[in-house]
Structure formats: structure tokens, C-alpha cells
Coordinates of C-alpha atoms and ligand atoms in Angstrom, one line a residue:
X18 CA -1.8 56.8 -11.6
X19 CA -3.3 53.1 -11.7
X20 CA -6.7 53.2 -13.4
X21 CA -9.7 53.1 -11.4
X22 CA -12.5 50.8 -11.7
X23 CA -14.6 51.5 -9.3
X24 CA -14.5 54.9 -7.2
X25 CA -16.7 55.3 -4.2
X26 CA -17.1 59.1 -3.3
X27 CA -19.0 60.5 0.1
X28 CA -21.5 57.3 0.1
X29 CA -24.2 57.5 2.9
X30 CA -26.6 55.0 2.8
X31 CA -29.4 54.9 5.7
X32 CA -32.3 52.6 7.4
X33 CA -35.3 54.2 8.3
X34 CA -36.5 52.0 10.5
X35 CA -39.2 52.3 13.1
X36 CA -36.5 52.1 15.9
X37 CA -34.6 55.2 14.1
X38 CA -32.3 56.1 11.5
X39 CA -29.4 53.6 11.2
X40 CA -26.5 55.5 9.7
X41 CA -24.8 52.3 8.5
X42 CA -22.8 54.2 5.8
X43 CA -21.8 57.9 6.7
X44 CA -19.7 58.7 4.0
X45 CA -17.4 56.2 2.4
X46 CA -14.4 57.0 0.1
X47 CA -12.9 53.8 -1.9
X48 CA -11.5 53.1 -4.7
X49 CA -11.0 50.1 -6.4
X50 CA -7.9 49.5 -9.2
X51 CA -7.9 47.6 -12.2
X52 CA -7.4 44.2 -12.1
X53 CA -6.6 44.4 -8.3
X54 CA -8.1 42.4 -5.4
X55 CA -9.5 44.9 -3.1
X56 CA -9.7 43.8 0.6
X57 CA -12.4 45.1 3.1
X58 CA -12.2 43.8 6.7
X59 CA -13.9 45.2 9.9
X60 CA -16.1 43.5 12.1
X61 CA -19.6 42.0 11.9
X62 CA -22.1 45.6 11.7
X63 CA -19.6 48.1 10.0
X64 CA -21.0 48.4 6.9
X65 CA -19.1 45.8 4.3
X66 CA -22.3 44.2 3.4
X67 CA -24.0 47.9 3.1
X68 CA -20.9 49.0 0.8
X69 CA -21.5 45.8 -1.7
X70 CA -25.3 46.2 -1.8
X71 CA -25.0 50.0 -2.5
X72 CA -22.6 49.4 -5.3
X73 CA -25.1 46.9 -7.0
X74 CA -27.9 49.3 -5.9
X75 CA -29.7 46.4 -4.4
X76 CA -30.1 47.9 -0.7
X77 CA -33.7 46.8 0.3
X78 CA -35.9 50.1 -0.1
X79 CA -37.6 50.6 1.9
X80 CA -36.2 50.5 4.7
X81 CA -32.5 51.6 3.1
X82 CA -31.5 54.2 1.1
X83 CA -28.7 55.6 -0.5
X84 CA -28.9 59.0 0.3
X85 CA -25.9 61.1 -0.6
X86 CA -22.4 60.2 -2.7
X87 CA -21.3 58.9 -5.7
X88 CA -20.6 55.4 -7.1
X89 CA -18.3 55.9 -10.4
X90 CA -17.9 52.5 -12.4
X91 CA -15.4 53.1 -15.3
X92 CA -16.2 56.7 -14.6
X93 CA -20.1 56.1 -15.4
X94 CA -21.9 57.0 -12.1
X95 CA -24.4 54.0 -10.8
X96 CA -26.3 56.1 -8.9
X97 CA -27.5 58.1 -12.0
X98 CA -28.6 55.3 -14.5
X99 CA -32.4 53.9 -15.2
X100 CA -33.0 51.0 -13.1
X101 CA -32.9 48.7 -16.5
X102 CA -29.3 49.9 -17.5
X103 CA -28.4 49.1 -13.5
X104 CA -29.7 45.8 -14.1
X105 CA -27.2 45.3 -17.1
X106 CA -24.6 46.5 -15.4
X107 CA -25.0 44.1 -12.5
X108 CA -25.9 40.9 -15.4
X109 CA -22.4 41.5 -17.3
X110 CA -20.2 43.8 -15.8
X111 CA -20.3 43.2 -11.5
X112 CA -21.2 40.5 -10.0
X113 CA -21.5 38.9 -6.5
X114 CA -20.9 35.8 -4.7
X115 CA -23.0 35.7 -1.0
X116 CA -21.6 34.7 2.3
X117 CA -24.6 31.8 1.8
X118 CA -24.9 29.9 -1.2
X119 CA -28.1 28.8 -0.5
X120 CA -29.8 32.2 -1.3
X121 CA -28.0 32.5 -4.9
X122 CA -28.7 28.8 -6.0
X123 CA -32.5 27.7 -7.1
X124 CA -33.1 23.9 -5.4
X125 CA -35.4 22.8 -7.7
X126 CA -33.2 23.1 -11.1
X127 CA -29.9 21.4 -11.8
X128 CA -26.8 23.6 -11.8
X129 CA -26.6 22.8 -15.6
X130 CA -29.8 24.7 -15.9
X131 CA -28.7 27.3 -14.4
X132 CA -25.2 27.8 -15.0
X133 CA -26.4 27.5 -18.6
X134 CA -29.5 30.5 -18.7
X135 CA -26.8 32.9 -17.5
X136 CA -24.3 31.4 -20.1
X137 CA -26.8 31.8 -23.3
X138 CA -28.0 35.4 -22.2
X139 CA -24.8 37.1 -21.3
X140 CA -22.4 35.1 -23.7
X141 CA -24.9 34.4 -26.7
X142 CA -24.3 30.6 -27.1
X143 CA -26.5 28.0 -28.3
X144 CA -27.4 25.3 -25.7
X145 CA -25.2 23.1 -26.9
X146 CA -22.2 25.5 -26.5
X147 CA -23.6 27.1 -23.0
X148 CA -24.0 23.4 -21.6
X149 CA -19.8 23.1 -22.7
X150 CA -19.0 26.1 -21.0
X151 CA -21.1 25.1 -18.3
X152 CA -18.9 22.2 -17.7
X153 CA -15.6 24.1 -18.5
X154 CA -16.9 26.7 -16.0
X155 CA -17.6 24.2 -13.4
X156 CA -14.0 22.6 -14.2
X157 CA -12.4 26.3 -13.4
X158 CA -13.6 26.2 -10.2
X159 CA -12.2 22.5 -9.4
X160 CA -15.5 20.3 -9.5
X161 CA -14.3 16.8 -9.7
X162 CA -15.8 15.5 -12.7
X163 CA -17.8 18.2 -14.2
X164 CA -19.2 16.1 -16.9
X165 CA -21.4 14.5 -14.8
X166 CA -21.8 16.7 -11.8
X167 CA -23.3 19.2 -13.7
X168 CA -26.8 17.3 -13.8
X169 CA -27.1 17.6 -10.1
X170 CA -29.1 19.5 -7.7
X171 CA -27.6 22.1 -5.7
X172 CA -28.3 20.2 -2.6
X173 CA -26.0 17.1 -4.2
X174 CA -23.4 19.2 -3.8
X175 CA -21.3 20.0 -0.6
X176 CA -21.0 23.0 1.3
X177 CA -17.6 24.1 -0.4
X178 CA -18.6 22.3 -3.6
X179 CA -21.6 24.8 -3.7
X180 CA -19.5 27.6 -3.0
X181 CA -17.5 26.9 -6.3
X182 CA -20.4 26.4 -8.3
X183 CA -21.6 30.2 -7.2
X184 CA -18.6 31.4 -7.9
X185 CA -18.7 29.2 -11.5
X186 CA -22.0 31.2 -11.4
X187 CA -20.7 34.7 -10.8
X188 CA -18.3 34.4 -13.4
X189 CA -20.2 33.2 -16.5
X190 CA -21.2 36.1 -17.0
X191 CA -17.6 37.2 -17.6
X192 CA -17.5 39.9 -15.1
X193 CA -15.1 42.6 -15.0
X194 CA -15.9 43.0 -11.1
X195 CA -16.4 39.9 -9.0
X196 CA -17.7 41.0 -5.1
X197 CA -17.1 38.3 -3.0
X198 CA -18.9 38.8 0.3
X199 CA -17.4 36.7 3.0
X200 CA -17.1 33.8 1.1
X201 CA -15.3 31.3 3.1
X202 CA -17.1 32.3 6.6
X203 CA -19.5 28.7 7.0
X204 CA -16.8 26.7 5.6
X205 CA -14.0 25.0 7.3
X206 CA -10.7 26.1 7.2
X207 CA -9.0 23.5 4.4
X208 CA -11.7 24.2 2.3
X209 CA -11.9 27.8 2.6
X210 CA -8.3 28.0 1.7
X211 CA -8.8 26.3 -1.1
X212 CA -11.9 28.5 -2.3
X213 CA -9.5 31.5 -1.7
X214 CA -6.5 29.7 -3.6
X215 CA -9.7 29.5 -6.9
X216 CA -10.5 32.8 -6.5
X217 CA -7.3 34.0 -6.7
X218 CA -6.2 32.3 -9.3
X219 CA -9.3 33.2 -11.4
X220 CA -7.8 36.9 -10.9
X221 CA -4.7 35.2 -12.6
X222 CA -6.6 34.3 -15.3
X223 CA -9.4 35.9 -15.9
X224 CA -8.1 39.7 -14.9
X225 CA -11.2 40.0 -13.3
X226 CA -10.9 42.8 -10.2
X227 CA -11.9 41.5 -6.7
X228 CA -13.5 43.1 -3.9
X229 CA -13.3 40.5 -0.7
X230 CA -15.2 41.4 2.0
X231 CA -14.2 39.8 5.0
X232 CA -14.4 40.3 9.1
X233 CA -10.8 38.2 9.4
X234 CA -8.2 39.8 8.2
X235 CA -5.9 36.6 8.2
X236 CA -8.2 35.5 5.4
X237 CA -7.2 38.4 2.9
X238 CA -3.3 38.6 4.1
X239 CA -2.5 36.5 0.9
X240 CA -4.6 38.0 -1.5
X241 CA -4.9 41.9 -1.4
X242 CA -3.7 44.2 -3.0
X243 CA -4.8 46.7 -0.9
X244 CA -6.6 46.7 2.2
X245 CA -10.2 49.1 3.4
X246 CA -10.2 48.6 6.9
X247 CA -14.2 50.0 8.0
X248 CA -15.4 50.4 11.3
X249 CA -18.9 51.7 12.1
X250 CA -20.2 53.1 8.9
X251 CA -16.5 54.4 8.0
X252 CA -13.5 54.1 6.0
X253 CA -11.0 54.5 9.1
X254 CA -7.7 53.2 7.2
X255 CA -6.4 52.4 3.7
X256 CA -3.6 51.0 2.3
X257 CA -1.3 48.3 0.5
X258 CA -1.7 45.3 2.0
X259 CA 2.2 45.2 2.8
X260 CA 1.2 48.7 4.9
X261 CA -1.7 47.6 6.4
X262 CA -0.2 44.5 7.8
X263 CA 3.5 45.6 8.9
X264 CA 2.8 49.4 9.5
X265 CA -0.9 49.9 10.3
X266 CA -1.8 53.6 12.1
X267 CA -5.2 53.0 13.4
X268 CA -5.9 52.0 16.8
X269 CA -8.5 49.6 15.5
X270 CA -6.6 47.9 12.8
X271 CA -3.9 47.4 15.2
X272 CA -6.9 45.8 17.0
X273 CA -8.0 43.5 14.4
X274 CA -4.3 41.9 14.0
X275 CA -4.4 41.3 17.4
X276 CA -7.6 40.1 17.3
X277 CA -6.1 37.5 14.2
X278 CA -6.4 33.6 15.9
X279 CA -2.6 32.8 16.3
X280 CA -2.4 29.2 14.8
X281 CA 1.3 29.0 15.7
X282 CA 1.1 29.2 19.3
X283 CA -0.2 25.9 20.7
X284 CA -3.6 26.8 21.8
X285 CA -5.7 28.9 18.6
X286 CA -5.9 32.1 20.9
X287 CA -8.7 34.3 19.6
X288 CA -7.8 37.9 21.0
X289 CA -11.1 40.2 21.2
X290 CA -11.7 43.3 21.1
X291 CA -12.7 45.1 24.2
X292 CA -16.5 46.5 23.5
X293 CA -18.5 45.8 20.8
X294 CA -19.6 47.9 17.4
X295 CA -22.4 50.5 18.3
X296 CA -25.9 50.6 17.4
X297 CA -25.9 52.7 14.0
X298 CA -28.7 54.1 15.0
X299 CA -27.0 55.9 18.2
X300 CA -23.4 56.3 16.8
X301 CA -20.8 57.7 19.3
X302 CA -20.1 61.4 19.1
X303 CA -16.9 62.1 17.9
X304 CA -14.7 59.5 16.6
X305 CA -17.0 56.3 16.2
X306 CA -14.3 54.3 17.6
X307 CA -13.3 56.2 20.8
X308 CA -15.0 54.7 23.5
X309 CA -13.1 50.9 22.7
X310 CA -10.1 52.8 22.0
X311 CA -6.8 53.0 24.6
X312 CA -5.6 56.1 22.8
X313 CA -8.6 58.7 23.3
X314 CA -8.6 61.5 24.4
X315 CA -11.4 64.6 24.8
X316 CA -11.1 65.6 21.4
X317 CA -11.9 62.0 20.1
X318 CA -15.1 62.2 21.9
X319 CA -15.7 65.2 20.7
X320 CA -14.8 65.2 16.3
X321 CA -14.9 63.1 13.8
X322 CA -11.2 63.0 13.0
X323 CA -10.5 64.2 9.3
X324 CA -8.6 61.7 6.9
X325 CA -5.0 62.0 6.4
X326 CA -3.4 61.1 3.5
X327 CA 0.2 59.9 3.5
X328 CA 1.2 58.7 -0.2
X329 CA -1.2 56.2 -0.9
X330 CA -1.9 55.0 2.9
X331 CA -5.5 56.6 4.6
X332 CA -5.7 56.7 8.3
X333 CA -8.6 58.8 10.2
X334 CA -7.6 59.3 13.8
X335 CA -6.7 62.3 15.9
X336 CA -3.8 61.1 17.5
X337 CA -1.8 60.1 14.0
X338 CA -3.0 63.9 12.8
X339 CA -1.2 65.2 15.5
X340 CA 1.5 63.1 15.2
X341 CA 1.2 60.8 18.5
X342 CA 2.9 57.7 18.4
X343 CA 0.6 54.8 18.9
Ligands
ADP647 N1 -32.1 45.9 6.2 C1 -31.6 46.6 7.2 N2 -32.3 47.4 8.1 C2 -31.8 48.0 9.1 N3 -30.5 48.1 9.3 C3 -29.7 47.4 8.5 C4 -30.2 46.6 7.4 N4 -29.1 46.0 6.8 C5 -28.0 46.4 7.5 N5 -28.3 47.3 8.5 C6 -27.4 47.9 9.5 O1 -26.3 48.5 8.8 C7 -25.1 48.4 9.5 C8 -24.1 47.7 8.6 O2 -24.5 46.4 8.3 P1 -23.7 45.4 7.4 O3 -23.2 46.2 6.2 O4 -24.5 44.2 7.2 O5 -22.4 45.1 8.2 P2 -21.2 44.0 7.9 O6 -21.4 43.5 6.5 O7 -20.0 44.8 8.0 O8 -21.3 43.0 9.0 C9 -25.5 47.6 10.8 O9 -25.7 48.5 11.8 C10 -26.7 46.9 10.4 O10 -27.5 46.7 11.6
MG648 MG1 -21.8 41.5 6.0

């Protein structure tokens, strides 16, 4: 048995919000190797961004809470420490990179500044040394010249360039868990390729373990090890990346490939799903994904499917319990 990192038992996490209760997580199971890259895919709304922010603990409360499960990091449950020790274990041992960079990067100090107060207090440098690590940091990531572009503002830098510098960011802190929350989305395709190229070959590296969050699952085809496909607050399939690609068993993964823009045909055709993710706050009975699914039937609508395990491969749907070929 691989060792764990990260182990995500029965995690519920909720919005009390005026309108209602927005079960956005209603009980997740994950876990999370070693040294692996961990992808997560599902659409926009079914609880990737919920599942990063519960593992930092940094779900805005109110309205959110995590209200049931169990979030084991190297065995040591989050959920259980003081709010200081959570706030060391998100400095030095996890640490994120956000869909925008904007919201990670303070405009009104240069990145040296930065890059450097997170060098000196996790790494125990002098300036001197934090500002060279800075720059070797910055040089990881593939900023041209580093020398000199570590003076600048984050607004001197481009929208990919900024990218790299969070990620330089993330990962001065020598993290043994880097979340990455969809960190290509706003940029184009070239560059995002290449930011996907750094961050796996900081893995290489640096051994760090990845958790890629993602709603296109052409982005983590390359890079996963294993695949958590959510939909609507659940874990609905798991598996090696070579499964989840070639032999997937849920109805909506099989969805999401074929939802996958096909660059080799000679118009980009963007298949869509039929439907759209529910309102958490009024989940479907049943199987969340029945009513966009071509394979329900009555008892779909009317349980939540239990999960199946088959080796190391995690489907929950009815229809593979009993055995029905999709
Ligand atoms: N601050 C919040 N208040 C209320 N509901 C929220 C909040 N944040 C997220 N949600 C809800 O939680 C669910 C999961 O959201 P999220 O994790 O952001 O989805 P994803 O990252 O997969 O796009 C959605 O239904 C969303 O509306
Ligand atoms: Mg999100």
C-alpha cells in the first residue's frame, strides 16, 4: 500500500445561507499518495474549490462550515488542531496557488519583497540569502531574467508570468503539498501548457505532491496520477488516470470526455453536457446526477447509489452495481 498524504474521510461542508442550506460537500472520500499528482475534474459548482478550502480550513464562516468528516494529513487530523497550529500547517507544509493571481499577489510591493518575507520566515535565511533564493525561485519557474525582474511590481508582469511567480510563491515555503486550483483557466492555451509542463516538472524535482483541480479534463490527461472525478457535492468516480481515461464507468465521466474540445478535428467542437449542475441548495433525490443522465432509471431517482470498489478504481452509480453495461 502506497503511503497516504492526505486522506479525506466523510467530509460535509455546508452554506447557511439566507436562501437555504447549500450542501456543497455531502460526504467526500479521497485520498491523496505520496509524491503523486492528484487530479480533480468536474464542472464549475461541484465542490473542487469547497474540497481545497476545507483542507486548508479557510472556508469563509460564516456562511460555510465543515460540519462532519475527517481530514487526515500525515495521519494528523486538520480538523482537530488549534487554529495557530492550522496556520503552520498551511505556512510550511500545504500550500495553494488560486485560479487568479491577482488575489494572492500584494500590488503595492515588489515580488522581491514578497517572495523574500515568505523565504526568511519559513526557510530561516538572512536577506541576503532569501533575496538569492528569491531569484533562484523565480528562475525555477522560467522567469526570463530573474535578476532583474525580481524588482518589479506584480502588475509588470504578464498574465502567465504572474502565474509563475505564485507558484514561485507557493513553493518557497518548500511545501510538501502544492493545491493548484485551476491554474491555467484565464490563460491561453501555449501558455497554460507551459505552466502545466513547470508544475510538473517541479513534482520531478521537488517531490512535492500535487492536487490539480480542474473543470477540463484534457488539462490533467498528462499529469495525473490518479484522477477524482466530483459531481454535485460527490466523489462519483476514482481511479488511475490510465482507468479513468480508457475505461471510465460513470455516466458522467463518460460525459466529460465527450465534453473534451476535440483539437484534431477541423473545427474545436466543444460537446456539452445536456442540463446543467443543480442548485446545492435543492439537490436531486437520489443519485445527484440522474436527471442529465441517459442511463436512469426509477431507482436512480430514488438512492443515492453506494460506492463500489473494484481494485483501486471508485465508481458510484446504480447501474455499474448491478452490473449494466453502459
Ligand atoms: N461562500 C459560499 N456561499 C454559498 N455557497 C457557496 C459558497 N462557496 C461555494 N458555494 C457553493 O458550493 C458549491 C460548490 O462550489 P465550488 O466548490 O466553488 O465549485 P467548483 O470549484 O467545483 O466550481 C456550489 O454550489 C457553490 O454555489
Ligand atoms: Mg472552483
Amino acid at each position: 500500500m502506497a503511503d497516504n498524504l492526505l486522506e479525506i474521510k466523510g467530509l460535509k461542508t455546508y452554506f447557511y445561507t439566507e436562501d437555504g442550506i447549500v450542501r456543497a460537500l455531502e460526504g467526500i472520500d479521497l485520498h491523496i499518495e505520496q509524491g503523486e499528482t492528484l487530479g480533480l475534474v468536474g464542472e464549475s459548482g461541484c465542490g473542487k474549490t469547497v474540497t481545497a478550502l476545507s483542507v486548508l480550513r479557510l472556508v469563509p464562516d460564516p456562511p460555510g462550515k465543515i460540519i462532519e468528516g475527517e481530514i487526515l494529513f500525515e495521519g494528523v487530523n486538520l480538523l482537530a488542531l488549534s487554529e495557530s497550529d492550522m496556520r503552520q500547517i498551511r505556512g510550511n507544509d500545504i500550500s495553494m496557488i488560486f485560479q487568479d493571481p491577482q488575489s494572492a499577489l500584494n500590488p503595492v510591493f515588489t515580488v522581491d519583497n514578497q517572495l523574500r518575507e515568505v523565504i526568511e520566515l519559513h526557510q530561516g535565511l538572512d536577506k541576503k540569502e532569501a533575496r538569492q533564493k528569491a531569484i533562484e525561485m523565480l528562475d525555477l519557474v522560467g522567469i526570463p531574467d530573474p535578476e532583474a525582474r525580481v524588482e518589479d511590481y506584480p502588475h509588470q508582469f504578464s498574465g502567465g508570468m504572474k502565474q509563475r511567480v505564485m507558484i514561485a510563491m507557493a513553493l518557497s515555503c518548500n511545501p510538501k503539498m502544492l493545491i493548484a486550483d485551476e491554474p491555467t483557466t484565464n490563460l491561453d492555451v501555449t501558455v497554460q501548457a507551459q505552466v502545466l509542463d513547470m508544475i510538473n516538472n517541479l513534482r520531478k524535482e521537488l517531490g512535492t505532491t500535487v492536487l490539480l483541480i480542474t473543470h477540463n479534463l484534457g488539462v490533467i490527461a498528462e499529469m495525473s496520477d490518479h484522477v477524482g472525478v466530483m459531481y454535485a457535492g460527490r466523489l462519483v468516480e476514482y481511479g488511475d488516470a490510465d482507468t479513468i481515461f480508457h475505461a471510465p464507468l460513470h455516466p458522467y465521466t463518460i460525459a466529460l470526455h465527450e465534453a473534451v474540445p476535440r483539437v484534431t478535428e477541423k473545427k474545436q467542437k466543444l460537446g456539452v453536457i445536456k442540463g446543467v449542475v443543480p442548485n446545492l441548495i435543492y439537490p436531486p433525490s437520489g443519485c445527484r446526477f440522474h436527471p442529465r443522465c441517459d442511463f436512469s432509471t426509477e431507482v436512480c431517482e430514488k438512492e443515492q447509489p453506494k460506492g463500489e470498489w473494484v481494485g483501486d478504481h471508485y465508481v458510484e452509480c446504480w447501474h455499474r452495481r448491478e452490473g449494466t453495461k453502459l
